[in-house]
Amino acid sequence: MRIFTEINGTPSLDIKIKDDMDIHSPIIKEQKKFSNEWVKGEQELIYTNGLCILYHKFTVIKNFINFFSIEKEYIQLSLLFNGNSQVLKKENKFIKDIKAGVLQLAYQEKNNIKVRVSNDSITMNYIRIFISKEYFLVLLKNEIWFTESTLYKKISDSEYINFGEFILPVNFSILNIFSEIINNSNSGVLGHSYYHLKLKELILMIFINFSAKLQTTQNIKLIEIEKIEMAKAHLNTHYEAPPTIRQLSRIVHLNELKLKTGFKSLYKYTIHNYIIKLRMEQANVLLFQGYPVNEIALTIGYKSTSHFIASFKKFYGKTPKQFIINSSISN
């Protein structure tokens, strides 16, 4: 598998990796800071046989075209955390927006992709995981939930999945797995085993959430489902400073009533309660990482520590301090 990228005609990455899965192959990790007239930021690259993880965090100075060329059959998992970009045709004509907070899965052979990245004065943050077909099938060959799936049949029969065909707004669990993949510090056989475990967990979570989505979308129009999914994706990446329902309805171009009722139907939460759920899940993670309560409150969007503690107790039935103490005792 070869992965080549460039920014406005200037090469930024060119690597070739073998397609097989080999737990004894070296895990190469490279970090690179870059700055030019279009973009300023950093790139983290992790690759080994059959697997390449590309993580970018940068500020866009001017609009630019990001070109990707991938050779050989591969599966791509991509997630834009923040920013604005669009997939283009060869003639640089618009195809579709890439939405923040929405995971895309694609299965392609040789492919050339152009992405237009817009200057919106915020940090752009995205991850792309490229997996060779051989690696992907070996990784999941003993998972019945996968081998009996439509996706397995498509990949086995070389029925390609284009960008935009398989999309899913991410939840906190999926975001956390991406974070764990990026921050894996293990090397050697242990490092390979960790990636195998987390990739399986990620793909399983995608399957579970995609299946749940299919079961709950029968009575809502497809175009409304897409807009409600965009609303959920926006909340997943902006829960610490969420828009009002009116603002959110304007962002996704769906009236407030359809947004509120459709959201509750799809996800079993009101928009307000879903924001609280996201905040409490993140608070839980930060507590176990040792962050002080007042810092957690500010990080997840509460203006006062007392308000955060009251919300936490209502959600979990315990104050943050009691929650940590009880968890320590049970362990």
PDB file of N, CA and C in Angstrom, residues 234-329:
ATOM      1  N   HIS A 234     -22.468  17.626  15.682  1.00  0.00           N
ATOM      2  CA  HIS A 234     -22.058  18.956  16.142  1.00  0.00           C
ATOM      3  C   HIS A 234     -22.005  18.999  17.670  1.00  0.00           C
ATOM      4  N   LEU A 235     -22.995  18.408  18.321  1.00  0.00           N
ATOM      5  CA  LEU A 235     -23.013  18.391  19.783  1.00  0.00           C
ATOM      6  C   LEU A 235     -21.852  17.561  20.337  1.00  0.00           C
ATOM      7  N   ASN A 236     -21.515  16.466  19.668  1.00  0.00           N
ATOM      8  CA  ASN A 236     -20.423  15.607  20.133  1.00  0.00           C
ATOM      9  C   ASN A 236     -19.093  16.347  20.190  1.00  0.00           C
ATOM     10  N   THR A 237     -18.919  17.329  19.326  1.00  0.00           N
ATOM     11  CA  THR A 237     -17.650  18.057  19.276  1.00  0.00           C
ATOM     12  C   THR A 237     -17.751  19.464  19.862  1.00  0.00           C
ATOM     13  N   HIS A 238     -18.951  19.856  20.340  1.00  0.00           N
ATOM     14  CA  HIS A 238     -19.120  21.197  20.907  1.00  0.00           C
ATOM     15  C   HIS A 238     -19.940  21.166  22.206  1.00  0.00           C
ATOM     16  N   TYR A 239     -19.919  20.035  22.916  1.00  0.00           N
ATOM     17  CA  TYR A 239     -20.772  19.912  24.101  1.00  0.00           C
ATOM     18  C   TYR A 239     -20.369  20.869  25.223  1.00  0.00           C
ATOM     19  N   GLU A 240     -19.091  21.300  25.231  1.00  0.00           N
ATOM     20  CA  GLU A 240     -18.648  22.204  26.292  1.00  0.00           C
ATOM     21  C   GLU A 240     -19.169  23.620  26.082  1.00  0.00           C
ATOM     22  N   ALA A 241     -19.566  23.954  24.853  1.00  0.00           N
ATOM     23  CA  ALA A 241     -20.166  25.260  24.544  1.00  0.00           C
ATOM     24  C   ALA A 241     -21.218  25.051  23.462  1.00  0.00           C
ATOM     25  N   PRO A 242     -22.292  24.338  23.789  1.00  0.00           N
ATOM     26  CA  PRO A 242     -23.267  23.950  22.762  1.00  0.00           C
ATOM     27  C   PRO A 242     -24.128  25.117  22.297  1.00  0.00           C
ATOM     28  N   PRO A 243     -24.612  25.045  21.054  1.00  0.00           N
ATOM     29  CA  PRO A 243     -25.539  26.062  20.577  1.00  0.00           C
ATOM     30  C   PRO A 243     -26.918  25.865  21.203  1.00  0.00           C
ATOM     31  N   THR A 244     -27.748  26.890  21.149  1.00  0.00           N
ATOM     32  CA  THR A 244     -29.144  26.724  21.544  1.00  0.00           C
ATOM     33  C   THR A 244     -29.834  25.866  20.488  1.00  0.00           C
ATOM     34  N   ILE A 245     -31.023  25.371  20.813  1.00  0.00           N
ATOM     35  CA  ILE A 245     -31.763  24.563  19.839  1.00  0.00           C
ATOM     36  C   ILE A 245     -32.063  25.385  18.592  1.00  0.00           C
ATOM     37  N   ARG A 246     -32.375  26.660  18.778  1.00  0.00           N
ATOM     38  CA  ARG A 246     -32.627  27.518  17.612  1.00  0.00           C
ATOM     39  C   ARG A 246     -31.370  27.637  16.751  1.00  0.00           C
ATOM     40  N   GLN A 247     -30.234  27.856  17.394  1.00  0.00           N
ATOM     41  CA  GLN A 247     -28.977  27.957  16.642  1.00  0.00           C
ATOM     42  C   GLN A 247     -28.640  26.637  15.943  1.00  0.00           C
ATOM     43  N   LEU A 248     -28.876  25.527  16.653  1.00  0.00           N
ATOM     44  CA  LEU A 248     -28.584  24.219  16.086  1.00  0.00           C
ATOM     45  C   LEU A 248     -29.473  23.929  14.883  1.00  0.00           C
ATOM     46  N   SER A 249     -30.738  24.326  14.969  1.00  0.00           N
ATOM     47  CA  SER A 249     -31.656  24.103  13.843  1.00  0.00           C
ATOM     48  C   SER A 249     -31.208  24.871  12.607  1.00  0.00           C
ATOM     49  N   ARG A 250     -30.623  26.051  12.835  1.00  0.00           N
ATOM     50  CA  ARG A 250     -30.114  26.833  11.702  1.00  0.00           C
ATOM     51  C   ARG A 250     -28.842  26.222  11.132  1.00  0.00           C
ATOM     52  N   ILE A 251     -28.016  25.654  11.999  1.00  0.00           N
ATOM     53  CA  ILE A 251     -26.771  25.030  11.552  1.00  0.00           C
ATOM     54  C   ILE A 251     -27.063  23.856  10.618  1.00  0.00           C
ATOM     55  N   VAL A 252     -28.082  23.051  10.958  1.00  0.00           N
ATOM     56  CA  VAL A 252     -28.369  21.842  10.160  1.00  0.00           C
ATOM     57  C   VAL A 252     -29.528  22.041   9.181  1.00  0.00           C
ATOM     58  N   HIS A 253     -30.131  23.237   9.196  1.00  0.00           N
ATOM     59  CA  HIS A 253     -31.223  23.578   8.257  1.00  0.00           C
ATOM     60  C   HIS A 253     -32.440  22.659   8.425  1.00  0.00           C
ATOM     61  N   LEU A 254     -32.877  22.522   9.684  1.00  0.00           N
ATOM     62  CA  LEU A 254     -34.071  21.750  10.001  1.00  0.00           C
ATOM     63  C   LEU A 254     -34.838  22.495  11.075  1.00  0.00           C
ATOM     64  N   ASN A 255     -36.180  22.600  10.908  1.00  0.00           N
ATOM     65  CA  ASN A 255     -36.923  23.403  11.882  1.00  0.00           C
ATOM     66  C   ASN A 255     -36.860  22.792  13.281  1.00  0.00           C
ATOM     67  N   GLU A 256     -37.066  23.626  14.282  1.00  0.00           N
ATOM     68  CA  GLU A 256     -36.820  23.239  15.673  1.00  0.00           C
ATOM     69  C   GLU A 256     -37.665  22.048  16.108  1.00  0.00           C
ATOM     70  N   LEU A 257     -38.939  22.022  15.714  1.00  0.00           N
ATOM     71  CA  LEU A 257     -39.827  20.943  16.145  1.00  0.00           C
ATOM     72  C   LEU A 257     -39.356  19.600  15.595  1.00  0.00           C
ATOM     73  N   LYS A 258     -39.058  19.546  14.301  1.00  0.00           N
ATOM     74  CA  LYS A 258     -38.587  18.294  13.696  1.00  0.00           C
ATOM     75  C   LYS A 258     -37.245  17.880  14.280  1.00  0.00           C
ATOM     76  N   LEU A 259     -36.409  18.863  14.588  1.00  0.00           N
ATOM     77  CA  LEU A 259     -35.117  18.567  15.184  1.00  0.00           C
ATOM     78  C   LEU A 259     -35.298  17.951  16.567  1.00  0.00           C
ATOM     79  N   LYS A 260     -36.137  18.555  17.403  1.00  0.00           N
ATOM     80  CA  LYS A 260     -36.334  18.067  18.775  1.00  0.00           C
ATOM     81  C   LYS A 260     -36.999  16.690  18.794  1.00  0.00           C
ATOM     82  N   THR A 261     -38.084  16.539  18.029  1.00  0.00           N
ATOM     83  CA  THR A 261     -38.813  15.259  18.053  1.00  0.00           C
ATOM     84  C   THR A 261     -38.006  14.159  17.364  1.00  0.00           C
ATOM     85  N   GLY A 262     -37.343  14.500  16.255  1.00  0.00           N
ATOM     86  CA  GLY A 262     -36.540  13.513  15.549  1.00  0.00           C
ATOM     87  C   GLY A 262     -35.343  13.061  16.357  1.00  0.00           C
ATOM     88  N   PHE A 263     -34.707  13.992  17.050  1.00  0.00           N
ATOM     89  CA  PHE A 263     -33.550  13.663  17.888  1.00  0.00           C
ATOM     90  C   PHE A 263     -33.964  12.694  18.998  1.00  0.00           C
ATOM     91  N   LYS A 264     -35.076  12.985  19.647  1.00  0.00           N
ATOM     92  CA  LYS A 264     -35.555  12.122  20.741  1.00  0.00           C
ATOM     93  C   LYS A 264     -35.913  10.738  20.195  1.00  0.00           C
ATOM     94  N   SER A 265     -36.520  10.680  19.015  1.00  0.00           N
ATOM     95  CA  SER A 265     -36.904   9.404  18.417  1.00  0.00           C
ATOM     96  C   SER A 265     -35.692   8.559  18.057  1.00  0.00           C
ATOM     97  N   LEU A 266     -34.661   9.205  17.503  1.00  0.00           N
ATOM     98  CA  LEU A 266     -33.474   8.474  17.060  1.00  0.00           C
ATOM     99  C   LEU A 266     -32.586   8.043  18.210  1.00  0.00           C
ATOM    100  N   TYR A 267     -32.400   8.926  19.192  1.00  0.00           N
ATOM    101  CA  TYR A 267     -31.367   8.693  20.195  1.00  0.00           C
ATOM    102  C   TYR A 267     -31.899   8.496  21.619  1.00  0.00           C
ATOM    103  N   LYS A 268     -33.218   8.597  21.803  1.00  0.00           N
ATOM    104  CA  LYS A 268     -33.853   8.345  23.113  1.00  0.00           C
ATOM    105  C   LYS A 268     -33.478   9.371  24.178  1.00  0.00           C
ATOM    106  N   TYR A 269     -32.897  10.484  23.760  1.00  0.00           N
ATOM    107  CA  TYR A 269     -32.561  11.587  24.663  1.00  0.00           C
ATOM    108  C   TYR A 269     -33.091  12.882  24.067  1.00  0.00           C
ATOM    109  N   THR A 270     -33.519  13.809  24.936  1.00  0.00           N
ATOM    110  CA  THR A 270     -33.737  15.162  24.448  1.00  0.00           C
ATOM    111  C   THR A 270     -32.364  15.768  24.159  1.00  0.00           C
ATOM    112  N   ILE A 271     -32.332  16.840  23.391  1.00  0.00           N
ATOM    113  CA  ILE A 271     -31.057  17.483  23.081  1.00  0.00           C
ATOM    114  C   ILE A 271     -30.379  17.956  24.362  1.00  0.00           C
ATOM    115  N   HIS A 272     -31.146  18.543  25.250  1.00  0.00           N
ATOM    116  CA  HIS A 272     -30.593  19.036  26.516  1.00  0.00           C
ATOM    117  C   HIS A 272     -29.976  17.899  27.327  1.00  0.00           C
ATOM    118  N   ASN A 273     -30.710  16.788  27.455  1.00  0.00           N
ATOM    119  CA  ASN A 273     -30.207  15.663  28.239  1.00  0.00           C
ATOM    120  C   ASN A 273     -29.010  14.993  27.575  1.00  0.00           C
ATOM    121  N   TYR A 274     -28.969  15.039  26.255  1.00  0.00           N
ATOM    122  CA  TYR A 274     -27.836  14.446  25.549  1.00  0.00           C
ATOM    123  C   TYR A 274     -26.558  15.246  25.819  1.00  0.00           C
ATOM    124  N   ILE A 275     -26.685  16.560  25.868  1.00  0.00           N
ATOM    125  CA  ILE A 275     -25.522  17.406  26.193  1.00  0.00           C
ATOM    126  C   ILE A 275     -25.027  17.088  27.599  1.00  0.00           C
ATOM    127  N   ILE A 276     -25.955  16.943  28.547  1.00  0.00           N
ATOM    128  CA  ILE A 276     -25.572  16.581  29.918  1.00  0.00           C
ATOM    129  C   ILE A 276     -24.867  15.233  29.932  1.00  0.00           C
ATOM    130  N   LYS A 277     -25.395  14.266  29.184  1.00  0.00           N
ATOM    131  CA  LYS A 277     -24.794  12.938  29.113  1.00  0.00           C
ATOM    132  C   LYS A 277     -23.347  13.035  28.607  1.00  0.00           C
ATOM    133  N   LEU A 278     -23.109  13.786  27.540  1.00  0.00           N
ATOM    134  CA  LEU A 278     -21.760  13.948  27.009  1.00  0.00           C
ATOM    135  C   LEU A 278     -20.831  14.572  28.045  1.00  0.00           C
ATOM    136  N   ARG A 279     -21.324  15.599  28.716  1.00  0.00           N
ATOM    137  CA  ARG A 279     -20.504  16.274  29.724  1.00  0.00           C
ATOM    138  C   ARG A 279     -20.177  15.352  30.884  1.00  0.00           C
ATOM    139  N   MET A 280     -21.151  14.580  31.341  1.00  0.00           N
ATOM    140  CA  MET A 280     -20.915  13.695  32.477  1.00  0.00           C
ATOM    141  C   MET A 280     -19.967  12.555  32.119  1.00  0.00           C
ATOM    142  N   GLU A 281     -20.067  12.032  30.909  1.00  0.00           N
ATOM    143  CA  GLU A 281     -19.154  10.975  30.479  1.00  0.00           C
ATOM    144  C   GLU A 281     -17.720  11.489  30.420  1.00  0.00           C
ATOM    145  N   GLN A 282     -17.553  12.713  29.926  1.00  0.00           N
ATOM    146  CA  GLN A 282     -16.219  13.299  29.884  1.00  0.00           C
ATOM    147  C   GLN A 282     -15.719  13.608  31.293  1.00  0.00           C
ATOM    148  N   ALA A 283     -16.610  14.067  32.162  1.00  0.00           N
ATOM    149  CA  ALA A 283     -16.233  14.342  33.551  1.00  0.00           C
ATOM    150  C   ALA A 283     -15.740  13.068  34.229  1.00  0.00           C
ATOM    151  N   ASN A 284     -16.400  11.974  33.963  1.00  0.00           N
ATOM    152  CA  ASN A 284     -16.011  10.677  34.516  1.00  0.00           C
ATOM    153  C   ASN A 284     -14.576  10.332  34.128  1.00  0.00           C
ATOM    154  N   VAL A 285     -14.257  10.503  32.849  1.00  0.00           N
ATOM    155  CA  VAL A 285     -12.905  10.209  32.354  1.00  0.00           C
ATOM    156  C   VAL A 285     -11.871  11.113  33.029  1.00  0.00           C
ATOM    157  N   LEU A 286     -12.176  12.410  33.099  1.00  0.00           N
ATOM    158  CA  LEU A 286     -11.224  13.370  33.676  1.00  0.00           C
ATOM    159  C   LEU A 286     -11.010  13.142  35.164  1.00  0.00           C
ATOM    160  N   LEU A 287     -12.067  12.718  35.866  1.00  0.00           N
ATOM    161  CA  LEU A 287     -11.926  12.415  37.294  1.00  0.00           C
ATOM    162  C   LEU A 287     -10.897  11.312  37.517  1.00  0.00           C
ATOM    163  N   PHE A 288     -10.993  10.251  36.723  1.00  0.00           N
ATOM    164  CA  PHE A 288     -10.078   9.123  36.894  1.00  0.00           C
ATOM    165  C   PHE A 288      -8.679   9.446  36.392  1.00  0.00           C
ATOM    166  N   GLN A 289      -8.542  10.512  35.633  1.00  0.00           N
ATOM    167  CA  GLN A 289      -7.221  10.966  35.213  1.00  0.00           C
ATOM    168  C   GLN A 289      -6.600  11.914  36.238  1.00  0.00           C
ATOM    169  N   GLY A 290      -7.352  12.212  37.310  1.00  0.00           N
ATOM    170  CA  GLY A 290      -6.807  12.978  38.415  1.00  0.00           C
ATOM    171  C   GLY A 290      -6.991  14.484  38.330  1.00  0.00           C
ATOM    172  N   TYR A 291      -7.825  14.965  37.404  1.00  0.00           N
ATOM    173  CA  TYR A 291      -8.035  16.411  37.297  1.00  0.00           C
ATOM    174  C   TYR A 291      -8.878  16.909  38.474  1.00  0.00           C
ATOM    175  N   PRO A 292      -8.604  18.097  38.992  1.00  0.00           N
ATOM    176  CA  PRO A 292      -9.403  18.656  40.081  1.00  0.00           C
ATOM    177  C   PRO A 292     -10.805  19.006  39.608  1.00  0.00           C
ATOM    178  N   VAL A 293     -11.754  18.992  40.546  1.00  0.00           N
ATOM    179  CA  VAL A 293     -13.168  19.179  40.196  1.00  0.00           C
ATOM    180  C   VAL A 293     -13.420  20.538  39.548  1.00  0.00           C
ATOM    181  N   ASN A 294     -12.795  21.594  40.068  1.00  0.00           N
ATOM    182  CA  ASN A 294     -13.050  22.926  39.498  1.00  0.00           C
ATOM    183  C   ASN A 294     -12.534  23.027  38.062  1.00  0.00           C
ATOM    184  N   GLU A 295     -11.432  22.348  37.772  1.00  0.00           N
ATOM    185  CA  GLU A 295     -10.892  22.371  36.402  1.00  0.00           C
ATOM    186  C   GLU A 295     -11.787  21.568  35.459  1.00  0.00           C
ATOM    187  N   ILE A 296     -12.308  20.448  35.935  1.00  0.00           N
ATOM    188  CA  ILE A 296     -13.225  19.633  35.125  1.00  0.00           C
ATOM    189  C   ILE A 296     -14.471  20.440  34.783  1.00  0.00           C
ATOM    190  N   ALA A 297     -15.007  21.128  35.781  1.00  0.00           N
ATOM    191  CA  ALA A 297     -16.220  21.930  35.567  1.00  0.00           C
ATOM    192  C   ALA A 297     -16.030  22.927  34.431  1.00  0.00           C
ATOM    193  N   LEU A 298     -14.916  23.631  34.439  1.00  0.00           N
ATOM    194  CA  LEU A 298     -14.640  24.619  33.385  1.00  0.00           C
ATOM    195  C   LEU A 298     -14.426  23.942  32.043  1.00  0.00           C
ATOM    196  N   THR A 299     -13.719  22.823  32.040  1.00  0.00           N
ATOM    197  CA  THR A 299     -13.388  22.121  30.798  1.00  0.00           C
ATOM    198  C   THR A 299     -14.629  21.652  30.059  1.00  0.00           C
ATOM    199  N   ILE A 300     -15.625  21.172  30.794  1.00  0.00           N
ATOM    200  CA  ILE A 300     -16.819  20.632  30.136  1.00  0.00           C
ATOM    201  C   ILE A 300     -17.956  21.648  30.011  1.00  0.00           C
ATOM    202  N   GLY A 301     -17.695  22.899  30.401  1.00  0.00           N
ATOM    203  CA  GLY A 301     -18.648  23.946  30.073  1.00  0.00           C
ATOM    204  C   GLY A 301     -19.483  24.510  31.201  1.00  0.00           C
ATOM    205  N   TYR A 302     -19.158  24.167  32.453  1.00  0.00           N
ATOM    206  CA  TYR A 302     -19.916  24.724  33.580  1.00  0.00           C
ATOM    207  C   TYR A 302     -19.228  25.984  34.098  1.00  0.00           C
ATOM    208  N   LYS A 303     -20.012  27.026  34.342  1.00  0.00           N
ATOM    209  CA  LYS A 303     -19.453  28.283  34.826  1.00  0.00           C
ATOM    210  C   LYS A 303     -19.169  28.254  36.325  1.00  0.00           C
ATOM    211  N   SER A 304     -19.861  27.355  37.028  1.00  0.00           N
ATOM    212  CA  SER A 304     -19.614  27.260  38.477  1.00  0.00           C
ATOM    213  C   SER A 304     -19.395  25.808  38.863  1.00  0.00           C
ATOM    214  N   THR A 305     -18.493  25.606  39.818  1.00  0.00           N
ATOM    215  CA  THR A 305     -18.199  24.255  40.291  1.00  0.00           C
ATOM    216  C   THR A 305     -19.406  23.642  40.989  1.00  0.00           C
ATOM    217  N   SER A 306     -20.138  24.464  41.725  1.00  0.00           N
ATOM    218  CA  SER A 306     -21.309  23.957  42.458  1.00  0.00           C
ATOM    219  C   SER A 306     -22.377  23.426  41.502  1.00  0.00           C
ATOM    220  N   HIS A 307     -22.565  24.132  40.377  1.00  0.00           N
ATOM    221  CA  HIS A 307     -23.542  23.675  39.377  1.00  0.00           C
ATOM    222  C   HIS A 307     -23.100  22.337  38.790  1.00  0.00           C
ATOM    223  N   PHE A 308     -21.814  22.190  38.523  1.00  0.00           N
ATOM    224  CA  PHE A 308     -21.285  20.932  37.996  1.00  0.00           C
ATOM    225  C   PHE A 308     -21.499  19.797  38.998  1.00  0.00           C
ATOM    226  N   ILE A 309     -21.165  20.035  40.274  1.00  0.00           N
ATOM    227  CA  ILE A 309     -21.308  18.990  41.289  1.00  0.00           C
ATOM    228  C   ILE A 309     -22.769  18.553  41.412  1.00  0.00           C
ATOM    229  N   ALA A 310     -23.688  19.527  41.358  1.00  0.00           N
ATOM    230  CA  ALA A 310     -25.124  19.209  41.444  1.00  0.00           C
ATOM    231  C   ALA A 310     -25.563  18.372  40.238  1.00  0.00           C
ATOM    232  N   SER A 311     -25.084  18.733  39.044  1.00  0.00           N
ATOM    233  CA  SER A 311     -25.433  17.988  37.832  1.00  0.00           C
ATOM    234  C   SER A 311     -24.849  16.581  37.875  1.00  0.00           C
ATOM    235  N   PHE A 312     -23.616  16.477  38.349  1.00  0.00           N
ATOM    236  CA  PHE A 312     -22.950  15.175  38.447  1.00  0.00           C
ATOM    237  C   PHE A 312     -23.713  14.261  39.405  1.00  0.00           C
ATOM    238  N   LYS A 313     -24.109  14.808  40.555  1.00  0.00           N
ATOM    239  CA  LYS A 313     -24.831  14.004  41.540  1.00  0.00           C
ATOM    240  C   LYS A 313     -26.191  13.558  41.006  1.00  0.00           C
ATOM    241  N   LYS A 314     -26.859  14.431  40.267  1.00  0.00           N
ATOM    242  CA  LYS A 314     -28.156  14.077  39.691  1.00  0.00           C
ATOM    243  C   LYS A 314     -27.993  12.968  38.657  1.00  0.00           C
ATOM    244  N   PHE A 315     -26.886  12.999  37.912  1.00  0.00           N
ATOM    245  CA  PHE A 315     -26.671  12.026  36.832  1.00  0.00           C
ATOM    246  C   PHE A 315     -26.192  10.684  37.375  1.00  0.00           C
ATOM    247  N   TYR A 316     -25.221  10.712  38.311  1.00  0.00           N
ATOM    248  CA  TYR A 316     -24.609   9.474  38.804  1.00  0.00           C
ATOM    249  C   TYR A 316     -25.115   9.043  40.182  1.00  0.00           C
ATOM    250  N   GLY A 317     -25.843   9.929  40.881  1.00  0.00           N
ATOM    251  CA  GLY A 317     -26.328   9.589  42.214  1.00  0.00           C
ATOM    252  C   GLY A 317     -25.301   9.806  43.300  1.00  0.00           C
ATOM    253  N   LYS A 318     -24.137  10.348  42.946  1.00  0.00           N
ATOM    254  CA  LYS A 318     -23.064  10.612  43.899  1.00  0.00           C
ATOM    255  C   LYS A 318     -22.357  11.898  43.495  1.00  0.00           C
ATOM    256  N   THR A 319     -21.716  12.548  44.452  1.00  0.00           N
ATOM    257  CA  THR A 319     -20.872  13.688  44.119  1.00  0.00           C
ATOM    258  C   THR A 319     -19.599  13.151  43.462  1.00  0.00           C
ATOM    259  N   PRO A 320     -18.843  13.989  42.776  1.00  0.00           N
ATOM    260  CA  PRO A 320     -17.580  13.516  42.182  1.00  0.00           C
ATOM    261  C   PRO A 320     -16.655  12.856  43.200  1.00  0.00           C
ATOM    262  N   LYS A 321     -16.545  13.448  44.392  1.00  0.00           N
ATOM    263  CA  LYS A 321     -15.675  12.892  45.427  1.00  0.00           C
ATOM    264  C   LYS A 321     -16.153  11.517  45.864  1.00  0.00           C
ATOM    265  N   GLN A 322     -17.470  11.384  46.100  1.00  0.00           N
ATOM    266  CA  GLN A 322     -18.032  10.100  46.506  1.00  0.00           C
ATOM    267  C   GLN A 322     -17.853   9.053  45.404  1.00  0.00           C
ATOM    268  N   PHE A 323     -17.981   9.492  44.164  1.00  0.00           N
ATOM    269  CA  PHE A 323     -17.855   8.608  43.018  1.00  0.00           C
ATOM    270  C   PHE A 323     -16.453   8.002  42.962  1.00  0.00           C
ATOM    271  N   ILE A 324     -15.437   8.836  43.155  1.00  0.00           N
ATOM    272  CA  ILE A 324     -14.044   8.366  43.128  1.00  0.00           C
ATOM    273  C   ILE A 324     -13.761   7.438  44.307  1.00  0.00           C
ATOM    274  N   ILE A 325     -14.238   7.808  45.498  1.00  0.00           N
ATOM    275  CA  ILE A 325     -13.998   7.003  46.691  1.00  0.00           C
ATOM    276  C   ILE A 325     -14.627   5.605  46.542  1.00  0.00           C
ATOM    277  N   ASN A 326     -15.871   5.556  46.083  1.00  0.00           N
ATOM    278  CA  ASN A 326     -16.574   4.276  45.921  1.00  0.00           C
ATOM    279  C   ASN A 326     -15.926   3.415  44.844  1.00  0.00           C
ATOM    280  N   SER A 327     -15.452   4.064  43.780  1.00  0.00           N
ATOM    281  CA  SER A 327     -14.791   3.324  42.710  1.00  0.00           C
ATOM    282  C   SER A 327     -13.472   2.729  43.199  1.00  0.00           C
ATOM    283  N   SER A 328     -12.749   3.485  44.043  1.00  0.00           N
ATOM    284  CA  SER A 328     -11.462   3.029  44.592  1.00  0.00           C
ATOM    285  C   SER A 328     -11.678   1.826  45.515  1.00  0.00           C
ATOM    286  N   ILE A 329     -12.739   1.903  46.314  1.00  0.00           N
ATOM    287  CA  ILE A 329     -13.043   0.810  47.248  1.00  0.00           C
ATOM    288  C   ILE A 329     -13.407  -0.462  46.482  1.00  0.00           C
TER     289      ILE A 329
END
